[in-house]
């Protein structure tokens, strides 16, 4: 049916086949929405300091929306608790709201739809593909969980939010509104690390914040499903764009599971697999949708 | 197994590095002052989540967040008195904005704030010490005549003038920094330091006789024999 022979694609430019089949817009739908969400949230925060329109104050660590809604990052607050401080109710309520949201929707939705560092690591992954870089080796994917534990222990041992001294997520988001200082080098480091040393290294293997949200979203409702997996033509494009490629195989190839649902907290629900698939194998759905069409 | 050990090693090593860095850098430099109501530095560092809401609600742009590379803990709020001092708002908006309690809401009266303590560090350049009547630090003090007083002292150089020496009293000084900001010298002679740096401490067992006497309502050792003054008959009144 398709003019392009199936099963062929270029490793440098995954998604070409999907663009040819579905059109550019539908082959970039989720990416577009995701950028809209990331940049929209940044814009909301920037409206205050840049234009004097104060819809949101603060930063991702803790903010106040329309002078009423407190939102606090539960991981940052957890560090504060580990450091031995019991916070005021405002912060607790804010953290509870955020935690409940990601618990239901999917923890790492934060990583791909909100976190500003995603723009950096996506840029690095994109550059890596286009330049055809094969160098480097990402650390074990469990490194992040050890680091998560380590940051909490460090908080307890030093009595301060140790990780927040260097946390690239906080540094980037805070830097945009309050100044970077040397923090820019940390961000450059993340980019170069992902580009040269470790493919998808930071967000997928190191970041303790990502690890925290992985755990938080373990039983979340939203999931990606390889519903039309029988149509898969093994072009590998989804593996090439996925920030956590190991999560695809069990659902797509029925390795160790029958369900088409990618049921892991590690999937960031970025939807890029759905974008680049010319066969529309993937869809974003809820975790109870076990149907697999063929 | 190997990879798990590697991951554990890498994770722990990074956490350890960060922990050591945080520990080493947790001393507040002498010219950085915390906002009003800030808890002691150690507790403050465990409570502040670096959100900048206090900075946003400061109407005078006094507060700023430290950036990586400055000697103040990354992301925590501070101000430098010589740049922009604290204006001591009556409603203390920065404290109200803090979601975690790093700034203590128990502070409801700004005159009870203790952001630091002003110290007239340089007696050699302070104009009042040179015998002039500058008085600017005294005049701008929001707690004038309590936090800073002018103490009249004989000027031994001219032997016929007085010096009016600005004198800070820690019972009243809030550490707002208006004095440091306003000092007319190119480099301020009066500076605000974190209290830990500025204050000395008497040994626990010290008692001041005049205070004990006032407390007891009279001398603790009873009336003393009045001894005659000898050898000073010439000058005695």
Short mmCIF file of C-alpha atoms in Angstrom, two decimals:
data_model
loop_
_atom_site.label_atom_id
_atom_site.label_comp_id
_atom_site.label_asym_id
_atom_site.label_seq_id
_atom_site.Cartn_x
_atom_site.Cartn_y
_atom_site.Cartn_z
CA UNK A 1 0.00 0.00 0.00
CA UNK A 2 2.61 2.48 1.03
CA UNK A 3 5.01 3.77 -1.55
CA UNK A 4 7.86 3.40 0.88
CA UNK A 5 8.95 -0.18 1.39
CA UNK A 6 8.10 -1.23 4.89
CA UNK A 7 10.80 -2.16 7.33
CA UNK A 8 13.20 0.42 5.97
CA UNK A 9 14.08 3.64 7.65
CA UNK A 10 17.06 5.84 8.27
CA UNK A 11 18.61 5.63 11.73
CA UNK A 12 19.50 9.31 11.56
CA UNK A 13 15.98 10.41 10.82
CA UNK A 14 13.40 8.13 12.40
CA UNK A 15 9.84 9.06 11.53
CA UNK A 16 10.32 9.79 7.83
CA UNK A 17 8.10 6.92 6.91
CA UNK A 18 5.44 8.10 9.33
CA UNK A 19 5.55 11.58 7.81
CA UNK A 20 5.14 10.10 4.35
CA UNK A 21 2.19 7.99 5.43
CA UNK A 22 0.41 10.17 8.00
CA UNK A 23 1.50 13.65 7.04
CA UNK A 24 3.87 15.91 8.97
CA UNK A 25 1.35 17.14 11.47
CA UNK A 26 0.08 13.75 12.60
CA UNK A 27 3.59 12.36 12.66
CA UNK A 28 4.58 15.09 15.15
CA UNK A 29 1.35 15.46 17.08
CA UNK A 30 2.53 14.41 20.53
CA UNK A 31 5.88 16.11 20.12
CA UNK A 32 4.11 19.33 19.24
CA UNK A 33 1.71 19.07 22.17
CA UNK A 34 4.56 18.24 24.49
CA UNK A 35 6.61 21.26 23.43
CA UNK A 36 3.49 23.35 23.81
CA UNK A 37 3.09 22.09 27.37
CA UNK A 38 6.78 22.56 28.29
CA UNK A 39 7.07 26.01 26.77
CA UNK A 40 3.62 27.03 27.97
CA UNK A 41 4.53 26.25 31.56
CA UNK A 42 7.80 28.14 31.17
CA UNK A 43 5.88 31.05 29.67
CA UNK A 44 3.47 31.10 32.63
CA UNK A 45 6.41 31.40 35.01
CA UNK A 46 8.17 33.95 32.79
CA UNK A 47 5.15 36.23 32.39
CA UNK A 48 5.70 37.54 35.91
CA UNK A 49 9.36 38.55 35.83
CA UNK A 50 9.36 39.54 32.16
CA UNK A 51 5.97 41.18 31.65
CA UNK A 52 4.78 41.87 35.16
CA UNK A 53 1.79 39.55 34.80
CA UNK A 54 1.82 37.46 37.94
CA UNK A 55 -0.20 34.35 37.26
CA UNK A 56 2.41 32.05 38.77
CA UNK A 57 5.10 33.00 41.26
CA UNK A 58 8.12 30.99 42.36
CA UNK A 59 9.56 28.05 40.46
CA UNK A 60 9.06 24.32 40.04
CA UNK A 61 10.38 23.65 43.54
CA UNK A 62 7.42 25.55 44.94
CA UNK A 63 5.02 28.01 43.40
CA UNK A 64 1.86 29.95 44.06
CA UNK A 65 -0.71 30.22 41.28
CA UNK A 66 -3.20 33.08 41.22
CA UNK A 67 -2.30 33.84 44.85
CA UNK A 68 -4.17 30.76 46.02
CA UNK A 69 -2.96 27.41 44.65
CA UNK A 70 0.28 26.22 46.25
CA UNK A 71 2.26 23.60 44.34
CA UNK A 72 5.41 22.04 45.74
CA UNK A 73 7.71 19.45 44.26
CA UNK A 74 7.32 16.36 46.45
CA UNK A 75 10.88 15.17 45.81
CA UNK A 76 12.36 18.50 46.90
CA UNK A 77 10.14 18.49 49.98
CA UNK A 78 11.19 14.91 50.71
CA UNK A 79 14.79 16.09 50.81
CA UNK A 80 13.77 18.79 53.26
CA UNK A 81 12.06 16.17 55.43
CA UNK A 82 15.14 13.93 55.20
CA UNK A 83 17.23 16.91 56.28
CA UNK A 84 15.14 17.10 59.41
CA UNK A 85 12.70 19.94 58.81
CA UNK A 86 8.96 19.48 59.11
CA UNK A 87 7.45 22.09 56.78
CA UNK A 88 4.41 24.33 57.12
CA UNK A 89 1.04 23.15 55.84
CA UNK A 90 1.29 25.26 52.68
CA UNK A 91 4.20 23.20 51.40
CA UNK A 92 2.63 19.91 52.51
CA UNK A 93 -0.64 20.67 50.71
CA UNK A 94 1.25 21.78 47.62
CA UNK A 95 3.31 18.60 47.58
CA UNK A 96 0.22 16.45 48.16
CA UNK A 97 -1.56 18.01 45.17
CA UNK A 98 1.44 17.47 42.90
CA UNK A 99 2.04 13.93 44.16
CA UNK A 100 -1.63 12.97 43.73
CA UNK A 101 -1.65 14.33 40.18
CA UNK A 102 1.40 12.40 39.06
CA UNK A 103 0.34 9.31 40.96
CA UNK A 104 -2.84 9.24 38.90
CA UNK A 105 -1.66 10.56 35.56
CA UNK A 106 1.81 9.04 35.42
CA UNK A 107 4.90 10.07 37.31
CA UNK A 108 7.23 10.64 34.44
CA UNK A 109 4.68 12.76 32.64
CA UNK A 110 6.56 15.34 34.68
CA UNK A 111 9.78 14.46 32.86
CA UNK A 112 8.46 14.70 29.33
CA UNK A 113 5.70 17.29 29.62
CA UNK A 114 6.91 19.68 32.31
CA UNK A 115 10.61 19.37 33.13
CA UNK A 116 12.68 21.97 31.26
CA UNK A 117 15.76 19.73 31.21
CA UNK A 118 13.85 17.50 28.80
CA UNK A 119 14.44 20.18 26.16
CA UNK A 120 18.18 19.79 26.72
CA UNK A 121 18.26 16.01 26.70
CA UNK A 122 15.91 15.83 23.70
CA UNK A 123 18.21 18.23 21.88
CA UNK A 124 21.20 16.06 22.76
CA UNK A 125 19.40 12.90 21.59
CA UNK A 126 18.39 14.62 18.37
CA UNK A 127 21.94 15.85 17.71
CA UNK A 128 23.29 12.40 18.51
CA UNK A 129 21.03 10.80 15.92
CA UNK A 130 21.69 13.39 13.25
CA UNK A 131 25.44 13.26 13.76
CA UNK A 132 25.33 9.50 13.80
CA UNK A 133 27.27 9.38 17.08
CA UNK A 134 27.64 5.86 18.40
CA UNK A 135 30.15 6.61 21.13
CA UNK A 136 29.52 6.26 24.81
CA UNK A 137 27.66 3.95 27.05
CA UNK A 138 24.86 4.87 29.42
CA UNK A 139 25.26 3.75 33.02
CA UNK A 140 22.99 1.07 34.39
CA UNK A 141 19.38 2.26 34.50
CA UNK A 142 19.28 1.56 38.24
CA UNK A 143 21.93 4.19 38.92
CA UNK A 144 19.15 6.73 39.35
CA UNK A 145 17.48 4.76 42.14
CA UNK A 146 20.75 4.50 44.02
CA UNK A 147 21.31 8.18 43.47
CA UNK A 148 17.77 8.89 44.68
CA UNK A 149 18.52 7.01 47.89
CA UNK A 150 21.93 8.67 48.04
CA UNK A 151 20.52 12.19 47.77
CA UNK A 152 18.09 11.54 50.61
CA UNK A 153 20.87 10.10 52.77
CA UNK A 154 23.07 13.06 51.86
CA UNK A 155 20.24 15.39 52.91
CA UNK A 156 19.99 13.60 56.24
CA UNK A 157 23.74 13.53 56.79
CA UNK A 158 24.36 17.17 55.95
CA UNK A 159 21.08 18.54 57.29
CA UNK A 160 20.56 20.46 54.07
CA UNK A 161 18.98 19.89 50.68
CA UNK A 162 22.28 18.67 49.29
CA UNK A 163 21.04 17.66 45.84
CA UNK A 164 19.46 21.06 45.30
CA UNK A 165 22.94 22.58 45.17
CA UNK A 166 23.47 20.94 41.78
CA UNK A 167 20.08 19.61 40.62
CA UNK A 168 19.99 20.59 36.91
CA UNK A 169 16.19 20.71 36.93
CA UNK A 170 16.09 23.29 39.70
CA UNK A 171 19.11 25.14 38.33
CA UNK A 172 17.57 25.52 34.88
CA UNK A 173 14.13 26.50 36.03
CA UNK A 174 15.30 28.78 38.81
CA UNK A 175 18.03 30.20 36.59
CA UNK A 176 15.56 31.44 34.02
CA UNK A 177 13.85 33.65 36.59
CA UNK A 178 16.49 34.30 39.23
CA UNK A 179 19.85 33.98 37.42
CA UNK A 180 22.15 31.07 36.56
CA UNK A 181 25.60 31.90 37.92
CA UNK A 182 27.82 28.93 37.19
CA UNK A 183 24.70 26.77 36.91
CA UNK A 184 24.92 27.12 33.14
CA UNK A 185 27.93 24.80 33.22
CA UNK A 186 25.90 22.10 34.93
CA UNK A 187 23.35 22.32 32.11
CA UNK A 188 26.08 22.30 29.46
CA UNK A 189 27.45 19.27 31.28
CA UNK A 190 24.12 17.48 31.01
CA UNK A 191 23.96 18.23 27.28
CA UNK A 192 27.51 17.08 26.58
CA UNK A 193 27.07 14.02 28.80
CA UNK A 194 24.02 12.94 26.82
CA UNK A 195 25.60 13.86 23.50
CA UNK A 196 29.03 12.32 23.87
CA UNK A 197 29.23 10.00 26.85
CA UNK A 198 25.90 8.37 27.50
CA UNK A 199 22.99 8.14 25.07
CA UNK A 200 19.84 9.27 26.96
CA UNK A 201 22.12 9.14 29.96
CA UNK A 202 20.95 11.91 32.26
CA UNK A 203 17.16 11.70 32.28
CA UNK A 204 16.93 7.95 31.81
CA UNK A 205 19.76 6.69 33.96
CA UNK A 206 21.05 9.25 36.40
CA UNK A 207 18.46 11.88 37.39
CA UNK A 208 17.15 11.05 40.89
CA UNK A 209 14.15 13.27 40.26
CA UNK A 210 13.20 11.06 37.31
CA UNK A 211 13.71 8.04 39.55
CA UNK A 212 11.36 9.54 42.13
CA UNK A 213 8.68 10.19 39.54
CA UNK A 214 9.17 6.70 38.08
CA UNK A 215 8.33 5.23 41.45
CA UNK A 216 5.46 7.65 41.98
CA UNK A 217 3.87 6.73 38.64
CA UNK A 218 4.21 2.98 39.00
CA UNK A 219 0.44 2.45 39.15
CA UNK A 220 -0.71 5.48 37.22
CA UNK A 221 -3.75 5.42 34.98
CA UNK A 222 -2.33 6.73 31.72
CA UNK A 223 -0.32 4.24 29.72
CA UNK A 224 1.01 3.72 26.22
CA UNK A 225 -0.41 0.63 24.57
CA UNK A 226 1.05 -1.22 21.59
CA UNK A 227 -2.52 -1.93 20.59
CA UNK A 228 -1.89 -2.70 16.93
CA UNK A 229 1.32 -4.57 17.54
CA UNK A 230 0.50 -7.12 14.86
CA UNK A 231 0.93 -4.36 12.27
CA UNK A 232 4.52 -3.71 13.41
CA UNK A 233 6.94 -3.84 10.50
CA UNK A 234 10.09 -3.86 12.64
CA UNK A 235 11.33 -0.54 11.33
CA UNK A 236 12.82 0.20 14.77
CA UNK A 237 11.89 3.88 14.66
CA UNK A 238 10.12 3.70 18.03
CA UNK A 239 13.26 2.27 19.65
CA UNK A 240 15.34 5.04 18.14
CA UNK A 241 13.22 7.86 19.52
CA UNK A 242 12.22 6.35 22.85
CA UNK A 243 14.01 7.89 25.84
CA UNK A 244 13.58 4.58 27.67
CA UNK A 245 13.86 2.05 24.81
CA UNK A 246 13.86 -0.98 27.09
CA UNK A 247 10.20 -0.43 28.01
CA UNK A 248 8.87 -1.08 24.51
CA UNK A 249 9.85 -4.67 23.89
CA UNK A 250 7.73 -6.50 26.47
CA UNK A 251 4.52 -4.91 25.18
CA UNK A 252 5.36 -4.81 21.49
CA UNK A 253 6.93 -8.24 21.14
CA UNK A 254 5.06 -9.97 23.94
CA UNK A 255 8.24 -10.73 25.85
CA UNK A 256 7.20 -11.94 29.26
CA UNK A 257 3.74 -10.42 29.04
CA UNK A 258 0.57 -10.82 27.01
CA UNK A 259 -0.82 -7.35 27.59
CA UNK A 260 -0.06 -4.64 25.00
CA UNK A 261 0.22 -2.07 27.82
CA UNK A 262 3.65 -0.63 28.55
CA UNK A 263 3.18 -1.06 32.25
CA UNK A 264 6.21 0.54 33.86
CA UNK A 265 6.85 3.71 35.76
CA UNK A 266 9.82 4.38 33.49
CA UNK A 267 7.76 5.22 30.39
CA UNK A 268 7.56 9.01 30.23
CA UNK A 269 4.37 9.03 28.15
CA UNK A 270 6.01 11.36 25.68
CA UNK A 271 4.05 9.71 22.86
CA UNK A 272 6.95 9.96 20.45
CA UNK A 273 6.63 6.25 19.60
CA UNK A 274 3.07 6.89 18.51
CA UNK A 275 4.25 9.83 16.40
CA UNK A 276 6.98 8.07 14.45
CA UNK A 277 5.10 4.82 13.86
CA UNK A 278 3.79 4.69 10.31
CA UNK A 279 1.57 1.76 11.25
CA UNK A 280 -0.11 3.48 14.20
CA UNK A 281 0.88 0.65 16.50
CA UNK A 282 0.94 2.80 19.63
CA UNK A 283 -1.74 4.82 21.34
CA UNK A 284 -1.97 6.62 24.66
CA UNK A 285 -4.74 5.08 26.67
CA UNK A 286 -5.55 3.99 30.25
CA UNK A 287 -3.98 1.06 31.98
CA UNK A 288 -7.13 -1.08 31.95
CA UNK A 289 -7.46 -0.97 28.18
CA UNK A 290 -6.04 -4.40 27.44
CA UNK A 291 -7.46 -4.65 23.94
CA UNK A 292 -4.99 -5.38 21.22
CA UNK A 293 -6.40 -4.95 17.77
CA UNK A 294 -4.88 -6.57 14.78
CA UNK B 1 25.38 -8.25 39.44
CA UNK B 2 28.34 -6.31 38.13
CA UNK B 3 26.10 -3.62 36.70
CA UNK B 4 24.09 -3.31 39.91
CA UNK B 5 27.30 -2.83 41.87
CA UNK B 6 28.43 -0.28 39.30
CA UNK B 7 25.15 1.58 39.51
CA UNK B 8 25.23 1.54 43.29
CA UNK B 9 28.82 2.74 43.28
CA UNK B 10 28.21 5.53 40.80
CA UNK B 11 25.01 6.64 42.55
CA UNK B 12 26.54 6.66 46.01
CA UNK B 13 29.72 8.36 44.82
CA UNK B 14 27.76 11.19 43.23
CA UNK B 15 25.57 11.61 46.29
CA UNK B 16 28.65 11.61 48.51
CA UNK B 17 30.32 14.25 46.35
CA UNK B 18 27.27 16.47 46.49
CA UNK B 19 26.96 15.95 50.22
CA UNK B 20 30.57 16.93 50.82
CA UNK B 21 30.19 19.99 48.61
CA UNK B 22 27.04 21.04 50.43
CA UNK B 23 28.75 20.60 53.77
CA UNK B 24 31.80 22.57 52.82
CA UNK B 25 29.78 25.42 51.35
CA UNK B 26 27.23 25.67 54.15
CA UNK B 27 29.01 28.50 55.97
CA UNK B 28 27.35 31.80 55.23
CA UNK B 29 29.78 34.47 54.02
CA UNK B 30 30.04 37.58 56.16
CA UNK B 31 28.25 40.03 53.87
CA UNK B 32 25.25 37.84 53.02
CA UNK B 33 22.23 38.33 55.26
CA UNK B 34 19.18 36.09 55.46
CA UNK B 35 15.63 37.52 55.19
CA UNK B 36 13.74 38.45 58.38
CA UNK B 37 12.49 35.47 60.35
CA UNK B 38 15.10 33.13 58.88
CA UNK B 39 15.87 30.25 61.21
CA UNK B 40 19.42 29.55 62.30
CA UNK B 41 21.64 28.80 59.32
CA UNK B 42 21.75 25.04 59.88
CA UNK B 43 17.99 24.73 60.24
CA UNK B 44 17.43 27.20 57.44
CA UNK B 45 19.38 25.02 55.01
CA UNK B 46 17.19 22.04 55.84
CA UNK B 47 13.97 24.01 55.47
CA UNK B 48 14.48 26.28 52.47
CA UNK B 49 13.42 24.63 49.21
CA UNK B 50 14.82 27.43 47.07
CA UNK B 51 11.54 28.48 45.44
CA UNK B 52 12.13 32.22 45.53
CA UNK B 53 8.62 33.13 46.70
CA UNK B 54 10.10 35.42 49.37
CA UNK B 55 12.14 37.14 46.65
CA UNK B 56 9.00 37.69 44.60
CA UNK B 57 7.04 39.22 47.43
CA UNK B 58 9.79 41.61 48.53
CA UNK B 59 8.55 45.02 47.35
CA UNK B 60 12.03 46.56 47.32
CA UNK B 61 13.92 43.88 45.36
CA UNK B 62 16.14 43.48 48.39
CA UNK B 63 16.25 39.70 48.29
CA UNK B 64 17.89 37.57 45.66
CA UNK B 65 18.54 33.87 45.21
CA UNK B 66 22.13 32.66 45.32
CA UNK B 67 23.42 31.09 42.14
CA UNK B 68 25.80 28.16 41.81
CA UNK B 69 29.35 29.42 42.30
CA UNK B 70 28.51 32.16 44.79
CA UNK B 71 29.46 31.36 48.36
CA UNK B 72 25.86 31.30 49.58
CA UNK B 73 24.03 27.94 49.31
CA UNK B 74 22.71 27.60 45.75
CA UNK B 75 19.18 28.87 45.33
CA UNK B 76 18.72 30.24 48.86
CA UNK B 77 17.60 33.84 49.47
CA UNK B 78 19.91 36.49 50.89
CA UNK B 79 20.61 40.18 50.64
CA UNK B 80 23.60 42.45 50.79
CA UNK B 81 22.99 45.50 52.94
CA UNK B 82 25.32 47.78 51.00
CA UNK B 83 23.44 46.98 47.76
CA UNK B 84 19.79 47.07 48.88
CA UNK B 85 19.00 46.94 52.61
CA UNK B 86 15.82 45.57 54.18
CA UNK B 87 13.11 48.22 54.45
CA UNK B 88 11.45 46.43 57.38
CA UNK B 89 7.89 46.23 56.01
CA UNK B 90 5.30 46.14 58.77
CA UNK B 91 3.45 43.21 57.20
CA UNK B 92 6.67 41.25 56.47
CA UNK B 93 5.53 39.84 53.09
CA UNK B 94 8.62 37.66 52.61
CA UNK B 95 7.88 35.67 55.74
CA UNK B 96 4.24 35.25 54.73
CA UNK B 97 5.30 33.97 51.31
CA UNK B 98 7.53 31.17 52.62
CA UNK B 99 5.71 27.85 52.15
CA UNK B 100 7.97 25.70 54.31
CA UNK B 101 8.73 27.75 57.39
CA UNK B 102 12.37 28.42 56.55
CA UNK B 103 11.23 31.91 57.45
CA UNK B 104 9.45 31.60 60.76
CA UNK B 105 5.90 32.97 60.86
CA UNK B 106 6.24 33.44 64.60
CA UNK B 107 7.88 36.72 63.62
CA UNK B 108 4.97 39.17 63.46
CA UNK B 109 6.71 42.31 64.68
CA UNK B 110 9.47 43.35 62.28
CA UNK B 111 11.34 45.17 65.05
CA UNK B 112 11.93 41.72 66.58
CA UNK B 113 13.72 40.56 63.42
CA UNK B 114 17.40 39.72 63.82
CA UNK B 115 18.79 39.49 60.30
CA UNK B 116 22.23 40.42 61.50
CA UNK B 117 23.93 42.93 63.72
CA UNK B 118 25.45 46.25 62.70
CA UNK B 119 29.04 46.73 63.84
CA UNK B 120 31.01 49.94 63.54
CA UNK B 121 34.03 48.03 62.32
CA UNK B 122 36.35 50.85 61.36
CA UNK B 123 37.08 53.44 64.03
CA UNK B 124 39.86 54.92 61.92
CA UNK B 125 37.66 56.10 59.06
CA UNK B 126 34.26 56.70 60.69
CA UNK B 127 33.79 60.46 60.40
CA UNK B 128 32.27 60.74 63.87
CA UNK B 129 35.36 59.07 65.31
CA UNK B 130 37.41 61.74 63.53
CA UNK B 131 35.45 64.31 65.46
CA UNK B 132 33.01 65.32 62.71
CA UNK B 133 29.23 65.24 62.93
CA UNK B 134 28.28 62.87 60.12
CA UNK B 135 25.65 60.95 62.09
CA UNK B 136 24.12 59.50 58.89
CA UNK B 137 23.98 55.89 60.14
CA UNK B 138 22.27 57.12 63.30
CA UNK B 139 19.77 59.28 61.41
CA UNK B 140 18.68 56.57 58.94
CA UNK B 141 18.30 53.86 61.56
CA UNK B 142 14.63 52.77 61.67
CA UNK B 143 15.09 52.09 65.37
CA UNK B 144 16.88 55.40 66.02
CA UNK B 145 18.02 56.11 69.61
CA UNK B 146 17.56 52.46 70.49
CA UNK B 147 19.49 50.38 67.96
CA UNK B 148 22.02 53.16 67.36
CA UNK B 149 22.71 55.88 69.88
CA UNK B 150 25.26 58.70 69.82
CA UNK B 151 27.49 58.42 72.87
CA UNK B 152 29.21 61.65 73.88
CA UNK B 153 32.89 61.15 74.57
CA UNK B 154 35.68 63.60 75.22
CA UNK B 155 37.91 64.16 72.19
CA UNK B 156 41.45 63.69 73.53
CA UNK B 157 43.07 64.94 70.31
CA UNK B 158 41.71 68.49 70.46
CA UNK B 159 41.11 68.17 74.22
CA UNK B 160 38.23 70.67 73.96
CA UNK B 161 35.67 68.98 71.73
CA UNK B 162 33.30 66.09 72.01
CA UNK B 163 33.02 63.05 69.78
CA UNK B 164 29.54 61.65 69.25
CA UNK B 165 30.17 58.00 68.65
CA UNK B 166 27.52 55.92 66.89
CA UNK B 167 26.98 52.94 69.13
CA UNK B 168 24.97 49.85 68.19
CA UNK B 169 22.84 48.00 70.73
CA UNK B 170 22.14 44.36 69.95
CA UNK B 171 18.92 44.40 72.00
CA UNK B 172 17.31 46.55 69.33
CA UNK B 173 19.33 46.24 66.08
CA UNK B 174 17.36 44.23 63.50
CA UNK B 175 20.23 43.99 61.04
CA UNK B 176 18.24 45.72 58.32
CA UNK B 177 21.41 47.28 56.92
CA UNK B 178 20.16 50.84 56.37
CA UNK B 179 23.20 52.16 58.25
CA UNK B 180 25.65 50.23 56.09
CA UNK B 181 23.82 51.29 52.96
CA UNK B 182 23.91 54.96 53.95
CA UNK B 183 27.46 55.25 55.25
CA UNK B 184 28.92 58.14 53.27
CA UNK B 185 32.39 56.64 52.96
CA UNK B 186 33.44 54.89 49.72
CA UNK B 187 33.65 51.74 51.81
CA UNK B 188 31.26 51.59 54.74
CA UNK B 189 32.76 51.94 58.21
CA UNK B 190 29.64 50.36 59.74
CA UNK B 191 28.68 46.94 58.42
CA UNK B 192 26.02 44.38 59.19
CA UNK B 193 27.24 40.85 59.89
CA UNK B 194 25.38 37.64 60.64
CA UNK B 195 24.91 37.64 64.43
CA UNK B 196 27.14 34.61 64.83
CA UNK B 197 30.04 36.62 63.46
CA UNK B 198 29.18 39.89 65.13
CA UNK B 199 28.50 38.86 68.73
CA UNK B 200 30.85 37.80 71.44
CA UNK B 201 29.67 35.77 74.42
CA UNK B 202 30.35 36.12 78.13
CA UNK B 203 31.16 32.98 80.10
CA UNK B 204 28.07 31.49 81.73
CA UNK B 205 29.26 32.21 85.27
CA UNK B 206 29.77 35.95 84.79
CA UNK B 207 27.50 38.19 86.84
CA UNK B 208 27.38 41.95 86.47
CA UNK B 209 27.41 43.52 89.90
CA UNK B 210 25.19 46.44 88.95
CA UNK B 211 22.57 44.15 87.44
CA UNK B 212 22.59 41.82 90.43
CA UNK B 213 22.27 44.82 92.71
CA UNK B 214 19.27 46.12 90.80
CA UNK B 215 17.66 42.68 90.83
CA UNK B 216 18.16 42.27 94.55
CA UNK B 217 17.03 45.82 95.24
CA UNK B 218 20.24 46.59 97.08
CA UNK B 219 23.84 45.58 97.55
CA UNK B 220 24.33 41.85 97.99
CA UNK B 221 27.15 42.29 100.46
CA UNK B 222 25.53 44.86 102.71
CA UNK B 223 26.75 48.33 103.57
CA UNK B 224 30.47 48.84 103.23
CA UNK B 225 32.69 50.80 105.54
CA UNK B 226 33.37 54.24 104.11
CA UNK B 227 37.14 54.52 103.83
CA UNK B 228 38.75 57.95 103.91
CA UNK B 229 40.34 59.12 100.66
CA UNK B 230 44.00 59.83 101.18
CA UNK B 231 46.55 61.51 98.95
CA UNK B 232 44.03 63.08 96.58
CA UNK B 233 42.99 65.93 98.86
CA UNK B 234 44.15 68.49 96.30
CA UNK B 235 41.85 67.37 93.49
CA UNK B 236 38.96 66.00 95.51
CA UNK B 237 35.83 68.15 95.21
#
